[in-house]
Each structure stands twice: as structure tokens, then as C-alpha cells.
XYZ file of C-alpha atoms in Angstrom:
325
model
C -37.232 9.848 -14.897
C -39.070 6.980 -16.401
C -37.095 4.062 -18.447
C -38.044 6.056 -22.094
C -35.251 8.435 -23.756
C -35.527 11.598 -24.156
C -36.357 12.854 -27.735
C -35.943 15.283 -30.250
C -38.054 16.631 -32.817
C -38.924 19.821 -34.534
C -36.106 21.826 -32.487
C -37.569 20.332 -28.886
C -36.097 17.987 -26.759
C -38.990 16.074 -25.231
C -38.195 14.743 -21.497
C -40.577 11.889 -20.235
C -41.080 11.775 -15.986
C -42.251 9.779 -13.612
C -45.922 10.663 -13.625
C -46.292 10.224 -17.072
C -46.400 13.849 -18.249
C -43.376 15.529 -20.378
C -41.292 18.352 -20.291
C -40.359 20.223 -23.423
C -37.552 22.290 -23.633
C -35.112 23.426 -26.181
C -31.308 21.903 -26.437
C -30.326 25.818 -24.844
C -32.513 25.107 -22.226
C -32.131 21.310 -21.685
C -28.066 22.143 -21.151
C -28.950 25.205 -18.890
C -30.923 22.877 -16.808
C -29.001 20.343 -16.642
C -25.984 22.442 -15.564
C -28.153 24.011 -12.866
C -29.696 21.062 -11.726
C -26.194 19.036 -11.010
C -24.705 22.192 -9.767
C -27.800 22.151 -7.072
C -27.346 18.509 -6.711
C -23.545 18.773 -6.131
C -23.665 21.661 -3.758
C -26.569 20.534 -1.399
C -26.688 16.510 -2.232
C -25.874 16.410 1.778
C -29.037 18.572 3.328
C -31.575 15.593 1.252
C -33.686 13.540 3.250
C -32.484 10.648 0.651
C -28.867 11.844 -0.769
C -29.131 11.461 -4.053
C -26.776 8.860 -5.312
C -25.801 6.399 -8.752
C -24.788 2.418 -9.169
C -21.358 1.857 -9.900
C -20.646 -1.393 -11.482
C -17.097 -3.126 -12.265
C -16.159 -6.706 -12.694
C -19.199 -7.760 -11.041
C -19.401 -5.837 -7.911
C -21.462 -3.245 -7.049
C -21.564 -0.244 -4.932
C -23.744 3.090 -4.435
C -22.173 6.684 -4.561
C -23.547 9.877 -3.621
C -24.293 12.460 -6.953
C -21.529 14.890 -5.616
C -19.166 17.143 -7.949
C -17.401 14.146 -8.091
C -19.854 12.283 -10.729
C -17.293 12.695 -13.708
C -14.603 10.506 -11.517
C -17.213 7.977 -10.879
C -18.436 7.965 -14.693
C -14.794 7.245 -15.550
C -14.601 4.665 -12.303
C -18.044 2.923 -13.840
C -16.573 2.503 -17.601
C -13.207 1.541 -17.207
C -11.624 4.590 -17.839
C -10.095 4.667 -14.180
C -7.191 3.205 -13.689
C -8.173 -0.393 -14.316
C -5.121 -1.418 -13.067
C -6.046 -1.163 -9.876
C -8.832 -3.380 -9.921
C -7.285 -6.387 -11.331
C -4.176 -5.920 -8.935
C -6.636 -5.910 -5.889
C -8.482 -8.558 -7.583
C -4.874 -10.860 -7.680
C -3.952 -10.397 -4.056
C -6.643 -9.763 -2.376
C -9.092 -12.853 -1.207
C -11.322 -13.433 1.927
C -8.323 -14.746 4.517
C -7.035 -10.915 3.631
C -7.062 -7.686 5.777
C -6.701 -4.540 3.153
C -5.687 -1.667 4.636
C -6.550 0.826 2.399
C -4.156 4.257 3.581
C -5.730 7.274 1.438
C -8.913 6.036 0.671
C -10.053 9.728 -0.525
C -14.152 8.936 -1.562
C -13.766 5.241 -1.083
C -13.297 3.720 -4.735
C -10.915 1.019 -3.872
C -12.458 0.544 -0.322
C -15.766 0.014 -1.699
C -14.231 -2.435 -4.402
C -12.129 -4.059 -1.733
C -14.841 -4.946 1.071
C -16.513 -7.065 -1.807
C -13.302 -9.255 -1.698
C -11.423 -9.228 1.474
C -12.070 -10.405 5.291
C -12.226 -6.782 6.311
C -11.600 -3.671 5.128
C -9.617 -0.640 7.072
C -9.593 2.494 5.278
C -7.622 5.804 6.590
C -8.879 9.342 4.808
C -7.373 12.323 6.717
C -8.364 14.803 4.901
C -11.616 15.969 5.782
C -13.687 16.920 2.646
C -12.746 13.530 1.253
C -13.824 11.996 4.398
C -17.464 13.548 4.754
C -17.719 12.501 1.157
C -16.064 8.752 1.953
C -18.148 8.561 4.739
C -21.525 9.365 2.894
C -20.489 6.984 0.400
C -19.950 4.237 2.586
C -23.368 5.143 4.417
C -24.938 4.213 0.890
C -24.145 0.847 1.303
C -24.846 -0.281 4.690
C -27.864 -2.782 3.359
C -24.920 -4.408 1.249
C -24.176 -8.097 2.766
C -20.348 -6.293 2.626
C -20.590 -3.644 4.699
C -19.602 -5.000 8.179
C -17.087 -5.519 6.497
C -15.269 -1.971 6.086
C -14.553 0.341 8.558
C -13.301 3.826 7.899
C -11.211 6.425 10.184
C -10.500 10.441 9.679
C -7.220 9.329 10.863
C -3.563 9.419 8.680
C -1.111 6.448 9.055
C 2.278 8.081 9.484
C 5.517 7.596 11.132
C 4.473 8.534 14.564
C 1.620 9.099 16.462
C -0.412 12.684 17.743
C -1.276 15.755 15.264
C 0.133 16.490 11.684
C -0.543 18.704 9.537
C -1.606 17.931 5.900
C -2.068 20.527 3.356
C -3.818 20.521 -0.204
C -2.545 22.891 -3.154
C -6.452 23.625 -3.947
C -9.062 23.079 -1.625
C -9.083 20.061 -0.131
C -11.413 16.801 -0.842
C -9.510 16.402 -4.287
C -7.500 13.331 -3.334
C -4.355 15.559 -3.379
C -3.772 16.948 0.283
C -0.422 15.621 1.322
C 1.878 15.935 4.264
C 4.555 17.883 1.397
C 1.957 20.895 1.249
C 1.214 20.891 5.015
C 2.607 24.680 4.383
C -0.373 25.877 1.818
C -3.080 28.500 2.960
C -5.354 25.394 2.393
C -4.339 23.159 5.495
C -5.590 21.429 8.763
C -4.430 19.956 12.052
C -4.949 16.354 12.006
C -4.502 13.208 14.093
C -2.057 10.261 13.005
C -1.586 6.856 14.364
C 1.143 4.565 13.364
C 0.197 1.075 11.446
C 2.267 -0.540 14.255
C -0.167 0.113 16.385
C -3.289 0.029 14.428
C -2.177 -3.260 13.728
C -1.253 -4.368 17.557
C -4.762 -2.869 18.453
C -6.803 -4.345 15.946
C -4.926 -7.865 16.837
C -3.692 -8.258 13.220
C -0.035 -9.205 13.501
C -0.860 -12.878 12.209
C -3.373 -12.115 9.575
C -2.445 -12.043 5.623
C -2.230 -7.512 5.418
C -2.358 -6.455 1.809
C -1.730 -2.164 2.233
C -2.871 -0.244 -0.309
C -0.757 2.825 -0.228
C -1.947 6.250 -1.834
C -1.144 9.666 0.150
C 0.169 11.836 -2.384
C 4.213 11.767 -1.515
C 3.777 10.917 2.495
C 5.266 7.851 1.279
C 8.752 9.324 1.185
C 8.613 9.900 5.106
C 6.251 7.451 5.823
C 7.618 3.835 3.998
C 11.042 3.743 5.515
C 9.341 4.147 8.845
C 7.618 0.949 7.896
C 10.669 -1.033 6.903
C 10.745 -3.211 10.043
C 6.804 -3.772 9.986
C 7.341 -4.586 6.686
C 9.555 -7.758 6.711
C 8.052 -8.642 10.169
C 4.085 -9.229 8.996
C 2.754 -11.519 6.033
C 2.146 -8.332 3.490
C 1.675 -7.259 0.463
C 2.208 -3.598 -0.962
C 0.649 -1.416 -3.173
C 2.197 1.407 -3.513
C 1.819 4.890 -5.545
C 4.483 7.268 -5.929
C 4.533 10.796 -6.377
C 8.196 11.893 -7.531
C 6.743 15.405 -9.291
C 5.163 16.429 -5.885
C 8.344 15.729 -3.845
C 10.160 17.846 -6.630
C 7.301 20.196 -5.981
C 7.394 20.434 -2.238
C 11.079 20.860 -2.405
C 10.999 24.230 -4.672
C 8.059 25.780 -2.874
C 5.989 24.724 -5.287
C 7.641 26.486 -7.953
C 8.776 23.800 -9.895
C 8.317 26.040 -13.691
C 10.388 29.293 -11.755
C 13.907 27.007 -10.588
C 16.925 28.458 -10.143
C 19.226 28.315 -13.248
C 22.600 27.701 -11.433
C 24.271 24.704 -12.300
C 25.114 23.972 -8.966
C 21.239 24.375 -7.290
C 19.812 22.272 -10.071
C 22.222 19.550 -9.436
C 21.604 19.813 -5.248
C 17.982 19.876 -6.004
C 18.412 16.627 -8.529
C 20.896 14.731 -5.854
C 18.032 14.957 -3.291
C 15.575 13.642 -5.342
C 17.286 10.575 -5.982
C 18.422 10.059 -2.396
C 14.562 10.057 -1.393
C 14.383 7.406 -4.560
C 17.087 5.523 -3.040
C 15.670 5.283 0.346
C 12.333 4.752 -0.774
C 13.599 1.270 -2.667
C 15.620 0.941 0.107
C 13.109 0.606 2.381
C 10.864 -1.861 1.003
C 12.218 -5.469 2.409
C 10.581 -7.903 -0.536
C 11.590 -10.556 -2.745
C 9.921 -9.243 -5.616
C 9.036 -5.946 -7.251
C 7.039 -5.359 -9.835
C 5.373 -2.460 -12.706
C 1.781 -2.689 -12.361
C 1.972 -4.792 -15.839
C 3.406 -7.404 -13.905
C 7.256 -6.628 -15.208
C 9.650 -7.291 -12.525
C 10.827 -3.603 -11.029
C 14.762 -3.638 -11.662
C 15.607 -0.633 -8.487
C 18.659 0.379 -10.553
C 16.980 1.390 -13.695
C 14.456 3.275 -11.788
C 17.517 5.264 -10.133
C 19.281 5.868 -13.590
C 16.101 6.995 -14.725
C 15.842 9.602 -11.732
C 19.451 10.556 -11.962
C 19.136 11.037 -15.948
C 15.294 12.397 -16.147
C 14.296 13.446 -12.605
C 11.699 10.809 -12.844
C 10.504 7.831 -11.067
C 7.644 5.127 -11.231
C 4.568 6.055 -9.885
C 3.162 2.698 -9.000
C 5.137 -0.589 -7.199
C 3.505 -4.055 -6.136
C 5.956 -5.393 -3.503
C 5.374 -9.052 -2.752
C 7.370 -11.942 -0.792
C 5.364 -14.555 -3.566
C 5.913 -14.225 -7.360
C 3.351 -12.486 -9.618
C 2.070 -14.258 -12.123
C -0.233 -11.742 -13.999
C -1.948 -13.444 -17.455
């Protein structure tokens, strides 16, 4: 397509190309194509000699992404409408003495954000229709002055070492296969390596780590496993939580169809906050803080599991103070 808009006029929508010709087509047919055309692009964007891909800009970086079903996320990603959060927290801590290792990096939107700002870049996707597409993505950008500086595995961090098994409630390639589902019909063998020795192999016990933590409740098992790695190395933590899919995992996934004894809903509601508990437990900072930049006080988070059966979903754990303006 050419730089001129499409227009409208006497019930056609006028298309200008490349070679200077038009196409004219009614609205009917302009949405039919449209929908088969991205449906063609999504399914087969990998057999192109050129994968077909789109600019994504934010707060001055850029990066290239493939056209894959996953356009709306990136149209969100590209206008703000994706957790902007994110980027300004990544944009506070992280700086070019940094390591970020990004654990879940799904189709590489923080990775690709984060090799613009950081020494390097390590990101972990196990699952592996996010990975094909993280990889592709990443591919994009290898003329980028950035790009040495990320590397990528199709590897989970978790509490020991060898094959796991992670499990998706759809699919797969969604950014919500976790170690809780590992017992879906949707699920794969996979290998894990502890950050311990990621870290020891890579040589990184005296750099500046900021760990950007996303793996869809794996944090329950995997953070107080970290504890000790945590208060021995210079880090910061980003951390998302997933309290609904821990409730989830722990009903069989029938969180709507729970029993209605007294007595199960109040076991069911004492283990939740005992993974809460540890969780906090488990994290050996100073400071923690709401993603606003409020200090985190741990005991209203556990009233607020013990009253609601809720939790935060995001911490930033830190040995220095915040100061977010």
C-alpha cells in the first residue's frame, strides 16, 4: 500500500497500491478481505520468504514484530493500552551496568523493550508456541545496534534442574501455560535450569540482576526456592502474581463448581493464604512496593487473602527506595 488513504464514495471503498492502480470494493467486501487476508497472514506469516511484520514504537524505542494472530496485543502494546506500567518500571531500574533476566518472556514485549536499555538481555520462554513466535520476533531485529544484546532460551527457570512439565488451559503460545496446569490435555515435556546456575555459568554473580518475573503462578514453587539467591546477589524483582490460577489449579480447575461445605471452603481458603504467606516470606528485601510506587504493607495483603481470597498481582522488591514521580 502506498502512503494515500483509502476512500469512500458512492457506496465504494477505493484502495490505492503500490503500482499506482486501485482496487474498488464494497465495505462487505473490503471487511471480507480483510478478514481473509490477516487470517492468511496469521496462519502462514512463517512459510514467507520475508515474514511479514509491523513497527512498534514506545517511549522512544523501537522494535519489529512479525504480523501473527497476535497483532491486536501488539496494537494495544504500540498505543499504550498495555500495561504501561511495565515500561516505566523497567525504565526506573533498569540502565546499561544492568543484566535483565527476563523469566516468561512469551513473544518478547518486555525483552525487546529491555535490550534497548540494559547491558544484556536473558530471556527464558518454555513454552514452545510462544517461543517460535519470540524467536521470529527477535530474528526481526538482528540489524538493530541492540540485538547482541539479547539472548533467548526454550528453557524454564525453576527450582531444580532436568524436565518439567508445563501445561496451558487452551492451546499453548497464549502467555498462559504454567507449571499449575502441567495436568491439561494441552501439555509438554520441557527442560528447566535453575537461575543459580544460569547465573554461575553466565559469570553473573557480581553484576547489578534486575529479574523480571512472569510464569503464570510458577512463582509459588519457584520464589521461595530463590530466597537465598535472592539476598545473596545485587537484585531487583519484578514480580507478577497469579492468586486466581493457584485457586484454579487447586480445584481442578473448577473454581465456579466448589464444594459447598463449610469445612472444604475454609481448607481450600487456609491454603491459599499459606502459599501468600510463603510467597512474602520468601522475598528477602528492604522494600516492597504496588506498581504505583506505594510501599507493599505484607499484612494487608494477607488480610486481604484471608477476608477476599485475593492477592496483588504485581510486586517491585528492591534493597534501594523507589522514588516514582
Amino acid at each position: 500500500m502506498n502512503s494515500k488513504k483509502p476512500q469512500y464514495n458512492q457506496g465504494l471503498i477505493t484502495i490505492p497500491l503500490e503500482n499506482g492502480q486501485s482496487l474498488e470494493v464494497t465495505p462487505q467486501e473490503c471487511w471480507r478481505l480483510t478478514e481473509e487476508t490477516s487470517a492468511y497472514l496469521f496462519e502462514n506469516y512463517g512459510s514467507f520468504d520475508s515474514v511479514p511484520m509491523r513497527v512498534i514504537e514506545k517511549n522512544n524505542k523501537r522494535f519489529n514484530v512479525a504480523i501473527t494472530e497476535h497483532v491486536p496485543f501488539w496494537k494495544k502494546v504500540d498505543k499504550g493500552r498495555w500495561e504501561p506500567h511495565t515500561f516505566e518500571i523497567f525504565d526506573d531500574f533498569l540502565s546499561a551496568d544492568h543484566i535483565c533476566l527476563d523469566i516468561g518472556g512469551w513473544i518478547g514485549p518486555t525483552a525487546l523493550y529491555a535490550a534497548q536499555l540494559a547491558k544484556h538481555v536473558y530471556a527464558f520462554e518454555p513454552d514452545p508456541l510462544a517461543y517460535q513466535e519470540l524467536e521470529v520476533n527477535v530474528n526481526l531485529n538482528k540489524l538493530a545496534e541492540w540485538s547482541s544484546r539479547l539472548s533467548i532460551y526454550n528453557t524454564a527457570i525453576a527450582a531444580h534442574s532436568g524436565t518439567i512439565r508445563l501445561g496451558s488451559r487452551k492451546r499453548g503460545g497464549d502467555s498462559m501455560s504454567s507449571v499449575l496446569f502441567a495436568d491439561r490435555s494441552t501439555s509438554w515435556e520441557i527442560q528447566a535450569i535453575t537461575l543459580q546456575q544460569f547465573i554461575e555459568d553466565k559469570q553473573l554473580q557480581h553484576e547489578k540482576l534486575f529479574i523480571k518475573m512472569d510464569i503464570e503462578g510458577g512463582e509459588y514453587e519457584l520464589i521461595p526456592s530463590l530466597k537465598q539467591l535472592l539476598s545473596q546477589y545485587n537484585v531487583d524483582l519484578y514480580l507478577s502474581v497469579h492468586p486466581f490460577y493457584l485457586e484454579e489449579s487447586q480445584v481442578g480447575g473448577q473454581v465456579q463448581e466448589k464444594e459447598n461445605s463449610l469445612f472444604k471452603r475454609i481448607s481450600q481458603r487456609l491454603a491459599f493464604v499459606k502459599y501468600q504467606v510463603k510467597l512474602l516470606r520468601s522475598l528477602p528485601f528492604k522494600y516492597l512496593y504496588h506498581i504505583n510506587g506505594q510501599q507493599l504493607r505484607p499484612y494487608k495483603q494477607i488480610l486481604k487473602a484471608i477476608v477476599t481470597g485475593d492477592f496483588t498481582h504485581e510486586i517491585v522488591a528492591t534493597n534501594t527506595q523507589w522514588d516514582k514521580s
